[in-house]
Short mmCIF file of C-alpha atoms and ligand atoms in Angstrom, two decimals:
data_model
loop_
_atom_site.label_atom_id
_atom_site.label_comp_id
_atom_site.label_asym_id
_atom_site.label_seq_id
_atom_site.Cartn_x
_atom_site.Cartn_y
_atom_site.Cartn_z
CA MET A 13 -96.50 0.42 -117.40
CA LYS A 14 -94.67 -0.38 -114.17
CA LEU A 15 -94.15 2.64 -111.95
CA TYR A 16 -91.89 2.47 -108.92
CA LEU A 17 -93.00 5.30 -106.65
CA ASP A 18 -90.57 6.34 -103.95
CA PRO A 19 -91.61 8.67 -101.12
CA GLY A 20 -88.27 9.94 -99.78
CA HIS A 21 -86.87 9.18 -96.31
CA GLY A 22 -89.04 7.53 -93.61
CA GLY A 23 -88.67 5.92 -90.21
CA SER A 24 -85.55 7.12 -88.42
CA ASP A 25 -84.79 9.52 -91.30
CA PRO A 26 -87.27 12.42 -91.20
CA GLY A 27 -85.70 14.21 -94.18
CA ALA A 28 -86.11 17.98 -94.23
CA GLN A 29 -87.84 19.64 -91.29
CA GLY A 30 -89.31 23.07 -90.70
CA ASN A 31 -92.43 24.94 -89.66
CA GLY A 32 -93.50 21.93 -87.58
CA LEU A 33 -93.46 19.67 -90.65
CA GLN A 34 -91.40 16.60 -91.57
CA GLU A 35 -90.56 15.75 -95.17
CA LYS A 36 -91.01 11.98 -94.69
CA ASN A 37 -94.71 12.34 -93.82
CA LEU A 38 -95.53 14.80 -96.61
CA ALA A 39 -93.67 12.83 -99.28
CA LEU A 40 -95.54 9.68 -98.22
CA ASP A 41 -98.90 11.45 -98.34
CA ILE A 42 -98.24 12.86 -101.82
CA ALA A 43 -97.01 9.48 -103.10
CA LEU A 44 -100.04 7.61 -101.73
CA LYS A 45 -102.27 10.15 -103.45
CA ILE A 46 -100.39 9.73 -106.75
CA ARG A 47 -100.89 5.97 -106.51
CA SER A 48 -104.61 6.20 -105.86
CA ILE A 49 -105.18 8.75 -108.65
CA LEU A 50 -103.29 6.59 -111.15
CA GLU A 51 -104.93 3.31 -110.07
CA ASN A 52 -108.40 4.85 -110.02
CA ASN A 53 -108.19 6.59 -113.37
CA TYR A 54 -105.94 4.57 -115.68
CA GLU A 55 -106.00 1.01 -116.99
CA ASN A 56 -102.47 -0.04 -117.78
CA ILE A 57 -100.61 1.05 -114.67
CA ASP A 58 -98.92 -1.13 -112.07
CA VAL A 59 -97.59 0.84 -109.08
CA ARG A 60 -95.11 -0.38 -106.48
CA MET A 61 -93.97 1.82 -103.66
CA SER A 62 -90.72 1.90 -101.71
CA ARG A 63 -92.83 2.36 -98.59
CA THR A 64 -96.50 2.86 -97.73
CA SER A 65 -95.89 3.70 -94.08
CA ASP A 66 -93.31 5.35 -91.85
CA ILE A 67 -90.48 2.82 -92.16
CA THR A 68 -86.72 3.14 -92.50
CA LYS A 69 -85.40 1.93 -95.87
CA SER A 70 -81.98 2.52 -97.41
CA LEU A 71 -81.49 4.05 -100.84
CA SER A 72 -79.86 0.81 -102.07
CA GLN A 73 -82.84 -1.24 -100.92
CA ARG A 74 -85.11 1.07 -102.91
CA THR A 75 -83.15 1.03 -106.14
CA ASP A 76 -82.40 -2.72 -105.88
CA GLU A 77 -86.13 -3.36 -105.52
CA ALA A 78 -87.06 -1.21 -108.53
CA ASN A 79 -84.32 -2.81 -110.65
CA ALA A 80 -85.29 -6.37 -109.68
CA TRP A 81 -88.95 -5.66 -110.42
CA GLY A 82 -88.08 -4.25 -113.85
CA ALA A 83 -89.86 -0.94 -113.35
CA ASP A 84 -90.36 1.26 -116.41
CA PHE A 85 -90.07 4.49 -114.46
CA TYR A 86 -88.76 5.51 -111.05
CA MET A 87 -90.42 8.55 -109.48
CA SER A 88 -89.02 9.82 -106.21
CA ILE A 89 -91.00 12.38 -104.19
CA HIS A 90 -89.28 14.87 -101.88
CA ILE A 91 -89.71 18.21 -100.15
CA ASN A 92 -86.77 20.61 -100.11
CA ALA A 93 -85.09 22.69 -97.40
CA PHE A 94 -82.30 25.24 -97.55
CA ASN A 95 -81.95 28.57 -95.80
CA GLY A 96 -85.52 29.59 -95.10
CA SER A 97 -85.71 32.05 -97.99
CA ALA A 98 -85.33 29.67 -100.95
CA GLN A 99 -88.70 28.58 -102.32
CA GLY A 100 -90.29 26.79 -105.26
CA TYR A 101 -90.35 23.54 -107.19
CA GLU A 102 -87.52 21.80 -109.01
CA ASP A 103 -86.92 18.33 -110.34
CA TYR A 104 -83.91 16.21 -111.22
CA ILE A 105 -82.73 13.60 -113.69
CA HIS A 106 -79.24 12.07 -113.63
CA SER A 107 -76.37 14.39 -114.54
CA SER A 108 -75.11 12.06 -117.31
CA LEU A 109 -78.33 12.41 -119.34
CA SER A 110 -78.75 14.73 -122.33
CA ASP A 111 -81.72 17.05 -122.76
CA SER A 112 -82.86 14.89 -125.69
CA SER A 113 -82.77 11.61 -123.73
CA ALA A 114 -85.99 9.68 -123.14
CA THR A 115 -85.73 10.45 -119.42
CA ALA A 116 -85.47 14.18 -120.14
CA LYS A 117 -88.55 14.00 -122.36
CA TYR A 118 -90.59 12.23 -119.67
CA ARG A 119 -89.38 14.79 -117.15
CA ASP A 120 -90.35 17.70 -119.43
CA ILE A 121 -93.94 16.43 -119.59
CA ILE A 122 -94.23 15.74 -115.85
CA HIS A 123 -92.57 19.07 -114.95
CA THR A 124 -95.12 20.95 -117.08
CA GLU A 125 -98.11 19.19 -115.52
CA VAL A 126 -96.88 19.57 -111.94
CA MET A 127 -96.20 23.30 -112.44
CA LYS A 128 -99.78 23.83 -113.67
CA LEU A 129 -101.17 22.79 -110.29
CA ASN A 130 -98.60 23.44 -107.56
CA GLN A 131 -98.74 27.27 -107.17
CA LEU A 132 -94.95 27.27 -106.59
CA ASP A 133 -92.12 29.20 -108.25
CA ASP A 134 -90.43 27.24 -111.03
CA ARG A 135 -86.77 26.71 -110.08
CA GLY A 136 -86.21 24.72 -113.22
CA LYS A 137 -85.34 21.31 -114.59
CA LYS A 138 -82.08 20.19 -113.02
CA LYS A 139 -79.59 17.33 -113.11
CA ALA A 140 -77.71 15.70 -110.24
CA ASP A 141 -75.77 12.56 -109.31
CA PHE A 142 -78.29 11.37 -106.70
CA HIS A 143 -78.22 7.67 -105.75
CA VAL A 144 -81.78 6.96 -106.91
CA LEU A 145 -81.05 8.56 -110.30
CA ARG A 146 -77.63 6.89 -110.71
CA GLU A 147 -78.31 3.37 -109.45
CA THR A 148 -81.63 2.77 -111.19
CA THR A 149 -81.57 0.85 -114.47
CA MET A 150 -84.76 2.53 -115.76
CA ASP A 151 -85.67 6.17 -116.47
CA ALA A 152 -85.71 7.96 -113.14
CA MET A 153 -86.77 11.36 -111.85
CA LEU A 154 -86.86 13.07 -108.47
CA SER A 155 -89.14 16.00 -107.62
CA GLU A 156 -88.59 18.53 -104.82
CA ASN A 157 -92.00 19.95 -104.01
CA GLY A 158 -91.41 23.25 -102.29
CA PHE A 159 -89.23 24.21 -99.32
CA ILE A 160 -90.41 23.02 -95.91
CA ASP A 161 -88.39 25.75 -94.13
CA ASN A 162 -89.86 28.58 -96.21
CA ALA A 163 -92.96 30.25 -94.75
CA HIS A 164 -94.71 30.70 -98.11
CA ASP A 165 -94.16 27.14 -99.30
CA ALA A 166 -94.85 25.58 -95.88
CA GLU A 167 -98.24 27.30 -95.78
CA LEU A 168 -99.15 25.39 -98.95
CA ILE A 169 -97.38 22.14 -98.04
CA LYS A 170 -99.39 21.75 -94.84
CA GLN A 171 -102.68 21.80 -96.77
CA GLU A 172 -104.13 18.44 -97.76
CA ALA A 173 -105.78 20.04 -100.81
CA TRP A 174 -102.40 21.31 -102.03
CA ARG A 175 -100.83 17.88 -101.64
CA ARG A 176 -103.72 16.45 -103.65
CA ASP A 177 -103.06 19.00 -106.43
CA VAL A 178 -99.36 18.14 -106.44
CA ALA A 179 -100.22 14.45 -106.66
CA GLN A 180 -102.67 15.17 -109.46
CA GLY A 181 -99.96 17.04 -111.39
CA HIS A 182 -97.56 14.11 -111.08
CA ALA A 183 -100.28 11.61 -112.02
CA ILE A 184 -101.40 13.55 -115.09
CA GLY A 185 -97.78 14.03 -116.15
CA ILE A 186 -96.97 10.32 -115.78
CA ALA A 187 -100.18 9.40 -117.62
CA LYS A 188 -99.27 11.73 -120.51
CA ALA A 189 -95.62 10.69 -120.63
CA PHE A 190 -96.49 6.99 -120.79
CA ASN A 191 -99.73 7.22 -122.79
CA LEU A 192 -101.81 5.57 -120.08
CA THR A 193 -105.36 4.63 -121.10
CA PRO A 194 -108.06 6.42 -119.08
CA LYS A 195 -110.50 4.05 -117.37
CA GLN A 196 -113.97 4.03 -118.89
CA ASN A 197 -116.47 5.24 -116.37
CA ASP A 198 -119.12 2.51 -116.30
CA ASP A 199 -121.38 4.48 -113.98
CA ARG A 200 -122.01 7.34 -116.38
CA GLY A 201 -124.42 9.93 -115.07
CA THR A 202 -124.35 8.81 -111.44
CA LEU A 203 -122.98 11.34 -108.98
CA TYR A 204 -121.28 9.91 -105.90
CA LYS A 205 -121.54 12.40 -103.05
CA VAL A 206 -119.26 12.04 -100.07
CA ILE A 207 -121.04 12.81 -96.78
CA ALA A 208 -118.82 13.55 -93.80
CA GLY A 209 -121.52 13.67 -91.14
CA SER A 210 -125.30 14.10 -91.00
CA PHE A 211 -126.78 16.19 -88.19
CA LYS A 212 -130.17 17.22 -86.79
CA ASP A 213 -128.56 20.41 -85.53
CA ARG A 214 -127.30 22.92 -88.10
CA GLU A 215 -124.58 24.20 -85.75
CA ASN A 216 -123.01 20.77 -85.49
CA ALA A 217 -122.91 20.58 -89.27
CA ASP A 218 -121.28 24.02 -89.48
CA ASN A 219 -118.69 22.93 -86.89
CA ARG A 220 -117.88 19.87 -88.98
CA VAL A 221 -117.38 22.03 -92.09
CA ALA A 222 -115.00 24.27 -90.13
CA PHE A 223 -113.05 21.25 -88.85
CA LEU A 224 -112.68 19.80 -92.34
CA GLN A 225 -111.64 23.23 -93.64
CA SER A 226 -108.87 23.30 -91.01
CA ARG A 227 -107.62 20.00 -92.46
CA GLY A 228 -107.69 21.34 -96.03
CA ILE A 229 -110.88 19.51 -97.03
CA GLU A 230 -113.58 21.66 -98.64
CA SER A 231 -117.19 20.91 -97.72
CA PHE A 232 -120.57 22.58 -97.33
CA VAL A 233 -123.89 21.94 -95.58
CA ALA A 234 -126.74 20.53 -97.66
CA THR A 235 -130.20 19.77 -96.30
CA ALA A 236 -131.79 16.39 -96.91
CA THR A 237 -135.27 15.23 -95.97
CA ILE A 238 -135.32 11.66 -94.74
CA SER A 239 -138.63 10.14 -93.56
CA GLY A 240 -140.09 13.64 -93.21
CA GLU A 241 -137.22 14.90 -91.05
CA THR A 242 -134.70 17.54 -92.06
CA TRP A 243 -131.04 16.58 -91.75
CA TYR A 244 -128.01 18.78 -92.24
CA ARG A 245 -125.49 16.86 -94.28
CA VAL A 246 -121.86 17.86 -94.66
CA GLN A 247 -121.03 17.19 -98.30
CA ALA A 248 -117.29 16.95 -98.99
CA GLY A 249 -117.15 16.39 -102.71
CA ALA A 250 -119.23 14.85 -105.48
CA PHE A 251 -117.63 12.57 -108.07
CA SER A 252 -118.66 10.87 -111.28
CA SER A 253 -116.39 7.95 -110.33
CA ARG A 254 -117.13 5.83 -107.27
CA GLU A 255 -113.41 5.14 -106.85
CA ASN A 256 -112.62 8.85 -106.58
CA ALA A 257 -115.42 9.20 -104.01
CA GLU A 258 -113.92 6.28 -102.06
CA THR A 259 -110.51 7.98 -102.14
CA ARG A 260 -112.09 11.08 -100.58
CA VAL A 261 -113.82 8.93 -97.93
CA ARG A 262 -110.42 7.49 -96.95
CA GLU A 263 -108.90 10.99 -96.77
CA ILE A 264 -111.68 12.12 -94.44
CA GLU A 265 -111.46 8.96 -92.35
CA SER A 266 -107.73 9.56 -91.93
CA GLN A 267 -108.78 12.72 -90.05
CA GLY A 268 -110.79 10.60 -87.62
CA ILE A 269 -114.18 11.44 -89.18
CA ASP A 270 -116.61 8.80 -90.49
CA ALA A 271 -117.74 9.38 -94.05
CA PHE A 272 -120.00 7.58 -96.51
CA ILE A 273 -121.18 7.81 -100.10
CA VAL A 274 -124.72 8.59 -101.27
CA THR A 275 -126.01 8.64 -104.85
CA ASP A 276 -129.27 10.59 -104.39
ZN1 ZN B 19 -85.63 14.53 -99.41
#
């Protein structure tokens, strides 16, 4: 299954703005997370992205690229803005499509899975004549993940853990809609722990936990005895899949913190 994943806006086009946040950055973060969840957990998925960094790219360039590649599905990720009081999640398919169309059925599945995890009000399944929905030759959907100018939604949007949940909802929905095959875990029984710092001094470990918390990454202090010495390790997740542990390492490293994986 060929998925064209399109984080909205980018470069000179910030998209919606509010509460110190810019849509282009959040949409990119969510889309990168969707890609890594899908690639780490499913076999028959090929993901291309309209952008993987903060670049300017026109809507025509995006849809031309997806059409030329022969994508099976076009998923565009956005964050909404309106008047400060509107809030919640909504998604769109093209206005010409019926509720019984294949696109509508894929959207129904993805909508359900995203709503299970996003903690947002459900504004419904909508239709519109957006460029990316109209000019794509494959099934296409656009999601608007909360309102950046609404205090309630922005409080969630700014949290890395929330963006991971939103990405997870999209990934599970896409996997269900397209019957993706889960990857077999060939390291059954092994637990991959992500360590975001190891300290001789407990206070330093506690400070690291607080810092990660401020960036939306949950962690706790675990003691480890190495060569007879006690170390305070900051554990930020434990995974049965090494790839998922590596994804967490990259998330932590993007916050300027070194992290590594242990299997003890
Ligand atoms: Zn947008």
